[in-house]
Amino acid sequence: MIYLDYQATTPLAPEAREAMLAWLGGPESESFGNPHSPHRMGRMAAAAVEVAREQVASLFPSGGQVIFTGSATEALNLAIRGNAAVRSGEHIAFSAIEHAAVIDTVKAIGNWTELPVNADGLVTPDVAMPQYVGLMCVMAVNNEIGTIQPIGELASRAKETGALLLVDGVQAAGRMALPPEADMIAVSAHKIHGPKGIGALWVRDGLKLIPNIEGGKQEAGLRSGTLSPALCAGFGAAAALAVERMDQDRVHIEELWQVAREAFSGWTLNGSAEQRWHGNLNIRRDGLDVARLMSDCREVMFSAGSACASGSGRTSHVLRAIGLDDAEAKSSIRLGWGRYTTREDMQRACSIILEAADSQG
Ligand code: PLP
């Protein structure tokens, strides 16, 4: 099987797996302590969590605090629901191509304004934004079309209106520097070769949030619940590795982009080619039957739209936001690759997909 769905999730790095094994804690071990217990085993586990927190912090700008959560979805919920401006009824502005974790949370609780994107999939810095916005949510890299938003310029717009800036950094973390202009940034371990079941919210120093989950007051009182040292250790190791290998990974991913772009040169690219993470290719071909293509290419794991939307029968809100009609959106596929994708895998996957697409006439 060839895995080309890196925006949905990524394989666990061997280094992260190794770090986790040390904290899975059988009865003969000393590594199953509750990191919130004051005794020696508890303190050992707490020390491992703090090492991991430092490693995860290396993904973020300086001047903030890392709060571990169960996922990026939970981190985004904490940032949005825990925000005082939101609670006092101010508007939340979000880009039209945010992940459902942002859009559905915002729509469930508050007054909102959707910021449109252009045909390239970018929020333009001169986008109209009401004065009464208290929180602006813009993702760094889109999960469906890979476009990279001009966060620096959008942060200036947020500051003009006195709004806080929440950045969904899930697809950017470990691949590029996260924006120092943000007030809060959410990330997920499983998108950077760490384990599933853990994410984090970075909160700028001095910013006060209100917890969503009450209980034992772990994570500075913002996220109650016992942490898993194994998940933290895996996340930490994955983050450290991503930072260490960032340039090397980027060169490799760029080489694979060239292979894929050339192979699919006759197809239309969805979203900007330049302002884009080059580990994502979202492309379409007129009349393509994507369901049939996927069933004809069982050896290749790829996606039709985002992993969340695929299977739901809904057309992607991201593809609609960049101006695609229903037929264009439904004839689009997403390929995503990364550190462990080989050139041979990429070449083979491209020829399998092209052959199957050509057989549709
Ligand atoms: N934001 C983006 C851009 C994503 O791609 C995802 C996952 O698909 C999420 C948020 C949610 O992350 P998690 O799976 O950790 O809840």
Short mmCIF file of C-alpha atoms and ligand atoms in Angstrom, two decimals:
data_model
loop_
_atom_site.label_atom_id
_atom_site.label_comp_id
_atom_site.label_asym_id
_atom_site.label_seq_id
_atom_site.Cartn_x
_atom_site.Cartn_y
_atom_site.Cartn_z
CA MET A 1 0.00 0.00 0.00
CA ILE A 2 1.14 3.52 -0.71
CA TYR A 3 0.04 6.15 1.78
CA LEU A 4 -0.69 9.56 0.26
CA ASP A 5 -3.01 11.01 2.90
CA TYR A 6 -0.58 12.95 5.11
CA GLN A 7 -3.10 15.73 5.78
CA ALA A 8 -5.44 13.20 7.44
CA THR A 9 -2.75 11.70 9.64
CA THR A 10 0.93 10.72 9.52
CA PRO A 11 2.81 7.54 10.45
CA LEU A 12 4.26 7.44 13.95
CA ALA A 13 7.98 8.27 13.87
CA PRO A 14 10.08 5.37 15.26
CA GLU A 15 11.65 7.87 17.68
CA ALA A 16 8.21 8.83 19.01
CA ARG A 17 7.22 5.18 19.37
CA GLU A 18 10.41 4.49 21.32
CA ALA A 19 9.78 7.44 23.65
CA MET A 20 6.22 6.22 24.29
CA LEU A 21 7.22 2.63 25.09
CA ALA A 22 9.22 3.83 28.09
CA TRP A 23 6.03 5.28 29.64
CA LEU A 24 3.45 2.59 28.95
CA GLY A 25 4.14 1.22 32.43
CA GLY A 26 3.48 -2.48 33.19
CA PRO A 27 3.27 -3.74 36.81
CA GLU A 28 7.00 -4.56 36.89
CA SER A 29 7.96 -1.08 35.78
CA GLU A 30 8.23 2.19 37.66
CA SER A 31 6.83 4.20 34.83
CA PHE A 32 3.08 4.02 35.39
CA GLY A 33 2.86 6.78 37.98
CA ASN A 34 0.21 9.46 37.82
CA PRO A 35 2.10 12.63 36.81
CA HIS A 36 -0.05 14.56 39.27
CA SER A 37 0.88 12.40 42.31
CA PRO A 38 3.37 13.93 44.74
CA HIS A 39 5.35 10.71 45.41
CA ARG A 40 8.54 9.68 43.63
CA MET A 41 6.89 7.71 40.81
CA GLY A 42 4.48 10.56 40.23
CA ARG A 43 7.33 13.04 40.11
CA MET A 44 9.21 10.84 37.59
CA ALA A 45 6.15 10.83 35.33
CA ALA A 46 5.70 14.58 35.83
CA ALA A 47 9.33 15.14 34.85
CA ALA A 48 8.75 13.20 31.62
CA VAL A 49 5.70 15.35 30.89
CA GLU A 50 7.70 18.53 31.46
CA VAL A 51 10.51 17.35 29.15
CA ALA A 52 7.83 16.71 26.52
CA ARG A 53 6.28 20.13 27.13
CA GLU A 54 9.65 21.77 26.45
CA GLN A 55 10.04 19.75 23.25
CA VAL A 56 6.54 20.67 22.06
CA ALA A 57 7.24 24.31 22.99
CA SER A 58 10.06 24.29 20.42
CA LEU A 59 7.36 24.22 17.70
CA PHE A 60 6.01 27.60 18.88
CA PRO A 61 7.24 31.17 19.15
CA SER A 62 8.73 32.18 22.49
CA GLY A 63 6.68 33.98 25.15
CA GLY A 64 3.85 31.50 25.66
CA GLN A 65 2.68 28.47 27.56
CA VAL A 66 1.87 24.99 26.19
CA ILE A 67 -1.38 23.40 27.45
CA PHE A 68 -1.74 19.71 26.56
CA THR A 69 -5.18 18.66 25.32
CA GLY A 70 -6.68 15.48 23.86
CA SER A 71 -6.59 16.76 20.27
CA ALA A 72 -6.32 19.94 18.24
CA THR A 73 -10.12 19.98 18.14
CA GLU A 74 -10.14 20.25 21.92
CA ALA A 75 -7.40 22.91 21.84
CA LEU A 76 -9.44 24.98 19.38
CA ASN A 77 -12.54 24.58 21.55
CA LEU A 78 -10.59 25.79 24.60
CA ALA A 79 -9.27 28.80 22.68
CA ILE A 80 -12.71 29.77 21.36
CA ARG A 81 -15.05 28.84 24.21
CA GLY A 82 -12.56 29.91 26.87
CA ASN A 83 -12.15 33.37 25.45
CA ALA A 84 -13.51 36.26 27.50
CA ALA A 85 -14.34 38.42 24.44
CA VAL A 86 -16.37 35.58 22.96
CA ARG A 87 -18.15 35.02 26.25
CA SER A 88 -19.09 38.66 26.46
CA GLY A 89 -20.77 38.43 23.05
CA GLU A 90 -18.21 39.95 20.67
CA HIS A 91 -18.12 38.66 17.11
CA ILE A 92 -15.78 35.92 15.99
CA ALA A 93 -14.34 36.23 12.49
CA PHE A 94 -13.09 33.09 10.78
CA SER A 95 -11.87 32.32 7.30
CA ALA A 96 -14.29 30.47 5.03
CA ILE A 97 -11.84 27.57 4.75
CA GLU A 98 -11.28 26.83 8.45
CA HIS A 99 -11.54 23.26 9.72
CA ALA A 100 -14.92 22.16 11.14
CA ALA A 101 -13.32 22.22 14.61
CA VAL A 102 -13.32 26.03 14.30
CA ILE A 103 -16.40 26.68 12.15
CA ASP A 104 -18.79 24.39 14.01
CA THR A 105 -17.55 25.53 17.44
CA VAL A 106 -17.92 29.19 16.56
CA LYS A 107 -21.36 28.70 15.02
CA ALA A 108 -22.50 26.74 18.07
CA ILE A 109 -21.75 29.54 20.50
CA GLY A 110 -21.54 32.99 19.10
CA ASN A 111 -22.03 35.82 16.67
CA TRP A 112 -19.81 35.31 13.70
CA THR A 113 -18.49 36.81 10.50
CA GLU A 114 -17.07 34.62 7.74
CA LEU A 115 -14.01 36.02 5.96
CA PRO A 116 -14.02 35.03 2.26
CA VAL A 117 -11.00 33.66 0.43
CA ASN A 118 -10.01 34.42 -3.16
CA ALA A 119 -9.77 31.87 -5.97
CA ASP A 120 -6.25 31.00 -4.78
CA GLY A 121 -7.63 30.01 -1.40
CA LEU A 122 -6.16 33.00 0.44
CA VAL A 123 -7.73 35.52 2.80
CA THR A 124 -6.56 38.84 1.38
CA PRO A 125 -5.13 41.30 3.90
CA ASP A 126 -7.66 43.96 2.81
CA VAL A 127 -10.61 41.66 3.64
CA ALA A 128 -13.58 43.54 5.12
CA MET A 129 -13.71 42.98 8.86
CA PRO A 130 -16.27 44.51 11.22
CA GLN A 131 -15.01 46.71 14.08
CA TYR A 132 -16.72 44.63 16.76
CA VAL A 133 -14.71 41.44 16.22
CA GLY A 134 -13.16 40.14 19.45
CA LEU A 135 -11.48 37.01 18.05
CA MET A 136 -10.16 36.24 14.60
CA CYS A 137 -9.49 32.61 13.59
CA VAL A 138 -7.27 31.89 10.60
CA MET A 139 -5.44 28.67 9.89
CA ALA A 140 -1.76 28.79 8.90
CA VAL A 141 -1.99 26.00 6.29
CA ASN A 142 -5.24 24.62 4.93
CA ASN A 143 -5.78 20.87 5.32
CA GLU A 144 -7.55 20.40 1.99
CA ILE A 145 -5.72 22.65 -0.45
CA GLY A 146 -2.51 23.37 1.45
CA THR A 147 -2.66 27.14 1.02
CA ILE A 148 -0.53 29.23 3.39
CA GLN A 149 -2.33 32.29 4.74
CA PRO A 150 -0.61 35.69 5.11
CA ILE A 151 -0.88 35.49 8.89
CA GLY A 152 1.47 38.44 9.57
CA GLU A 153 -0.70 40.87 7.58
CA LEU A 154 -3.95 39.43 8.92
CA ALA A 155 -2.58 39.78 12.45
CA SER A 156 -2.17 43.52 11.83
CA ARG A 157 -5.84 43.68 10.81
CA ALA A 158 -6.81 41.83 13.99
CA LYS A 159 -4.73 44.21 16.11
CA GLU A 160 -6.36 47.26 14.44
CA THR A 161 -9.75 46.18 15.74
CA GLY A 162 -8.38 44.98 19.08
CA ALA A 163 -9.20 41.34 18.27
CA LEU A 164 -7.18 38.38 19.48
CA LEU A 165 -5.76 36.06 16.82
CA LEU A 166 -6.23 32.29 17.04
CA VAL A 167 -4.19 30.30 14.51
CA ASP A 168 -5.00 26.69 13.67
CA GLY A 169 -1.42 25.52 13.24
CA VAL A 170 -2.24 21.82 12.77
CA GLN A 171 -0.96 21.49 9.20
CA ALA A 172 1.90 23.97 9.64
CA ALA A 173 3.46 22.72 12.88
CA GLY A 174 6.83 21.06 12.46
CA ARG A 175 6.91 22.08 8.79
CA MET A 176 7.49 25.80 9.13
CA ALA A 177 7.85 28.39 11.88
CA LEU A 178 4.53 29.12 13.56
CA PRO A 179 3.49 32.79 13.44
CA PRO A 180 4.87 34.92 16.30
CA GLU A 181 1.96 37.38 15.81
CA ALA A 182 -0.61 34.84 17.05
CA ASP A 183 -2.17 35.01 20.52
CA MET A 184 -3.10 31.32 20.54
CA ILE A 185 -2.04 28.41 18.31
CA ALA A 186 -3.54 24.90 18.22
CA VAL A 187 -1.57 21.83 17.07
CA SER A 188 -2.05 18.07 16.90
CA ALA A 189 0.56 15.34 17.53
CA HIS A 190 -0.71 12.88 14.93
CA LYS A 191 -0.10 15.31 12.06
CA ILE A 192 3.62 15.52 12.91
CA HIS A 193 4.43 11.81 13.28
CA GLY A 194 3.34 11.72 16.92
CA PRO A 195 0.54 9.65 18.50
CA LYS A 196 -3.20 10.16 18.08
CA GLY A 197 -5.09 11.36 21.14
CA ILE A 198 -3.01 14.39 22.10
CA GLY A 199 -2.82 18.00 20.95
CA ALA A 200 -1.80 21.29 22.46
CA LEU A 201 -2.81 24.91 22.72
CA TRP A 202 -0.09 27.53 22.89
CA VAL A 203 -1.27 30.60 24.78
CA ARG A 204 0.62 33.89 24.78
CA ASP A 205 1.88 34.85 28.26
CA GLY A 206 -0.59 37.06 30.09
CA LEU A 207 -3.65 35.90 28.15
CA LYS A 208 -6.34 34.53 30.46
CA LEU A 209 -8.66 31.72 29.36
CA ILE A 210 -11.60 30.10 31.07
CA PRO A 211 -11.46 26.26 31.23
CA ASN A 212 -13.90 24.09 29.28
CA ILE A 213 -13.21 21.02 31.39
CA GLU A 214 -13.40 21.27 35.17
CA GLY A 215 -11.96 18.83 37.69
CA GLY A 216 -8.53 18.32 39.18
CA LYS A 217 -7.17 21.62 37.81
CA GLN A 218 -4.34 20.06 35.80
CA GLU A 219 -2.67 22.09 33.02
CA ALA A 220 -2.67 25.36 34.96
CA GLY A 221 -6.35 24.83 35.74
CA LEU A 222 -7.25 25.08 32.05
CA ARG A 223 -7.70 21.41 31.23
CA SER A 224 -8.53 19.06 34.03
CA GLY A 225 -7.84 15.36 33.62
CA THR A 226 -4.85 13.07 34.13
CA LEU A 227 -2.27 13.45 31.41
CA SER A 228 -0.86 10.41 29.65
CA PRO A 229 2.95 10.52 30.02
CA ALA A 230 3.27 8.09 27.09
CA LEU A 231 1.29 10.35 24.75
CA CYS A 232 3.14 13.43 25.98
CA ALA A 233 6.52 11.71 25.50
CA GLY A 234 5.57 10.60 21.97
CA PHE A 235 4.36 14.09 21.09
CA GLY A 236 7.55 15.61 22.54
CA ALA A 237 9.85 13.28 20.61
CA ALA A 238 7.91 13.89 17.39
CA ALA A 239 8.09 17.66 17.87
CA ALA A 240 11.82 17.63 18.61
CA LEU A 241 12.44 15.52 15.53
CA ALA A 242 10.29 17.73 13.32
CA VAL A 243 12.17 20.84 14.40
CA GLU A 244 15.54 19.12 13.94
CA ARG A 245 14.62 17.77 10.48
CA MET A 246 12.56 20.70 9.23
CA ASP A 247 14.92 21.73 6.40
CA GLN A 248 15.73 18.17 5.39
CA ASP A 249 12.04 17.20 5.33
CA ARG A 250 11.15 20.28 3.31
CA VAL A 251 13.74 19.48 0.61
CA HIS A 252 12.45 15.90 0.34
CA ILE A 253 8.82 17.04 0.17
CA GLU A 254 9.66 19.63 -2.48
CA GLU A 255 11.27 16.91 -4.65
CA LEU A 256 8.09 14.83 -4.39
CA TRP A 257 6.00 17.90 -5.30
CA GLN A 258 7.98 18.19 -8.56
CA VAL A 259 7.31 14.51 -9.34
CA ALA A 260 3.58 14.83 -8.64
CA ARG A 261 3.15 18.17 -10.41
CA GLU A 262 4.80 16.82 -13.53
CA ALA A 263 2.75 13.61 -13.48
CA PHE A 264 -0.52 15.52 -13.13
CA SER A 265 0.41 18.44 -15.38
CA GLY A 266 -2.76 17.97 -17.43
CA TRP A 267 -4.98 18.38 -14.34
CA THR A 268 -6.15 21.65 -12.77
CA LEU A 269 -4.65 22.65 -9.44
CA ASN A 270 -7.10 23.77 -6.74
CA GLY A 271 -5.62 26.71 -4.80
CA SER A 272 -2.41 28.66 -5.14
CA ALA A 273 0.70 26.84 -6.39
CA GLU A 274 3.09 29.28 -4.73
CA GLN A 275 1.43 30.17 -1.40
CA ARG A 276 1.13 26.51 -0.62
CA TRP A 277 2.63 23.71 1.44
CA HIS A 278 4.19 21.50 -1.22
CA GLY A 279 3.23 18.29 0.55
CA ASN A 280 -0.33 18.80 -0.69
CA LEU A 281 -1.71 18.46 -4.19
CA ASN A 282 -5.43 19.05 -4.61
CA ILE A 283 -6.32 18.62 -8.27
CA ARG A 284 -9.28 18.03 -10.52
CA ARG A 285 -10.06 16.68 -13.96
CA ASP A 286 -13.32 17.37 -15.78
CA GLY A 287 -15.79 14.51 -15.54
CA LEU A 288 -13.64 12.42 -13.19
CA ASP A 289 -15.65 9.92 -11.16
CA VAL A 290 -13.71 10.09 -7.90
CA ALA A 291 -15.58 7.27 -6.15
CA ARG A 292 -14.77 4.95 -9.05
CA LEU A 293 -11.16 6.16 -9.12
CA MET A 294 -10.73 5.41 -5.43
CA SER A 295 -12.16 1.95 -5.80
CA ASP A 296 -9.92 1.29 -8.83
CA CYS A 297 -6.82 2.43 -6.90
CA ARG A 298 -7.19 0.47 -3.68
CA GLU A 299 -3.42 0.22 -3.31
CA VAL A 300 -3.09 3.99 -2.96
CA MET A 301 -4.45 5.77 0.11
CA PHE A 302 -5.62 9.21 -0.93
CA SER A 303 -8.63 11.37 -0.34
CA ALA A 304 -11.54 13.04 -2.06
CA GLY A 305 -11.71 16.37 -0.26
CA SER A 306 -10.93 16.48 3.46
CA ALA A 307 -10.91 13.31 5.53
CA CYS A 308 -13.77 14.72 7.62
CA ALA A 309 -15.98 15.57 4.64
CA SER A 310 -15.23 12.48 2.59
CA GLY A 311 -17.86 9.82 2.99
CA SER A 312 -20.39 12.40 4.17
CA GLY A 313 -21.59 13.08 0.64
CA ARG A 314 -21.24 16.86 1.23
CA THR A 315 -19.10 18.80 -1.20
CA SER A 316 -16.13 20.39 0.43
CA HIS A 317 -16.79 23.88 1.87
CA VAL A 318 -13.17 24.72 1.05
CA LEU A 319 -13.51 23.92 -2.65
CA ARG A 320 -16.80 25.83 -2.76
CA ALA A 321 -15.16 28.81 -1.04
CA ILE A 322 -12.53 29.08 -3.79
CA GLY A 323 -15.29 29.18 -6.40
CA LEU A 324 -15.57 25.60 -7.63
CA ASP A 325 -19.01 24.43 -8.66
CA ASP A 326 -20.40 21.10 -7.50
CA ALA A 327 -19.13 19.14 -10.50
CA GLU A 328 -15.61 20.60 -10.18
CA ALA A 329 -15.48 19.91 -6.45
CA LYS A 330 -16.70 16.36 -6.98
CA SER A 331 -14.02 15.69 -9.61
CA SER A 332 -11.21 16.71 -7.20
CA ILE A 333 -8.77 14.54 -5.32
CA ARG A 334 -6.24 15.31 -2.59
CA LEU A 335 -2.80 13.74 -2.41
CA GLY A 336 -0.60 14.38 0.61
CA TRP A 337 2.93 13.16 1.30
CA GLY A 338 5.76 13.69 3.71
CA ARG A 339 8.91 12.47 5.42
CA TYR A 340 8.43 8.74 4.87
CA THR A 341 7.09 8.85 1.30
CA THR A 342 9.72 7.60 -1.13
CA ARG A 343 10.23 8.86 -4.68
CA GLU A 344 9.44 5.36 -5.97
CA ASP A 345 6.17 5.29 -4.02
CA MET A 346 5.21 8.65 -5.43
CA GLN A 347 6.03 7.67 -9.01
CA ARG A 348 4.14 4.41 -8.68
CA ALA A 349 1.10 6.03 -7.05
CA CYS A 350 0.95 8.69 -9.78
CA SER A 351 0.99 6.08 -12.54
CA ILE A 352 -1.67 3.95 -10.81
CA ILE A 353 -3.99 6.96 -10.43
CA LEU A 354 -3.33 8.26 -13.94
CA GLU A 355 -3.94 4.88 -15.53
CA ALA A 356 -7.21 4.45 -13.63
CA ALA A 357 -8.33 8.00 -14.51
CA ASP A 358 -7.45 7.49 -18.18
CA SER A 359 -9.47 4.28 -18.24
CA GLN A 360 -12.56 6.41 -17.46
CA GLY A 361 -12.12 7.99 -20.89
N1 PLP B 1 -7.39 21.61 12.11
C1 PLP B 1 -6.90 21.12 10.97
C2 PLP B 1 -6.39 22.06 9.93
C3 PLP B 1 -6.87 19.74 10.75
O1 PLP B 1 -6.37 19.26 9.61
C4 PLP B 1 -7.36 18.89 11.76
C5 PLP B 1 -7.41 17.41 11.54
O2 PLP B 1 -7.84 16.96 10.49
C6 PLP B 1 -7.83 19.45 12.95
C7 PLP B 1 -7.84 20.81 13.09
C8 PLP B 1 -8.31 18.57 14.08
O3 PLP B 1 -7.21 17.89 14.66
P1 PLP B 1 -7.42 16.66 15.67
O4 PLP B 1 -7.51 15.45 14.83
O5 PLP B 1 -6.19 16.64 16.53
O6 PLP B 1 -8.63 16.96 16.46
#
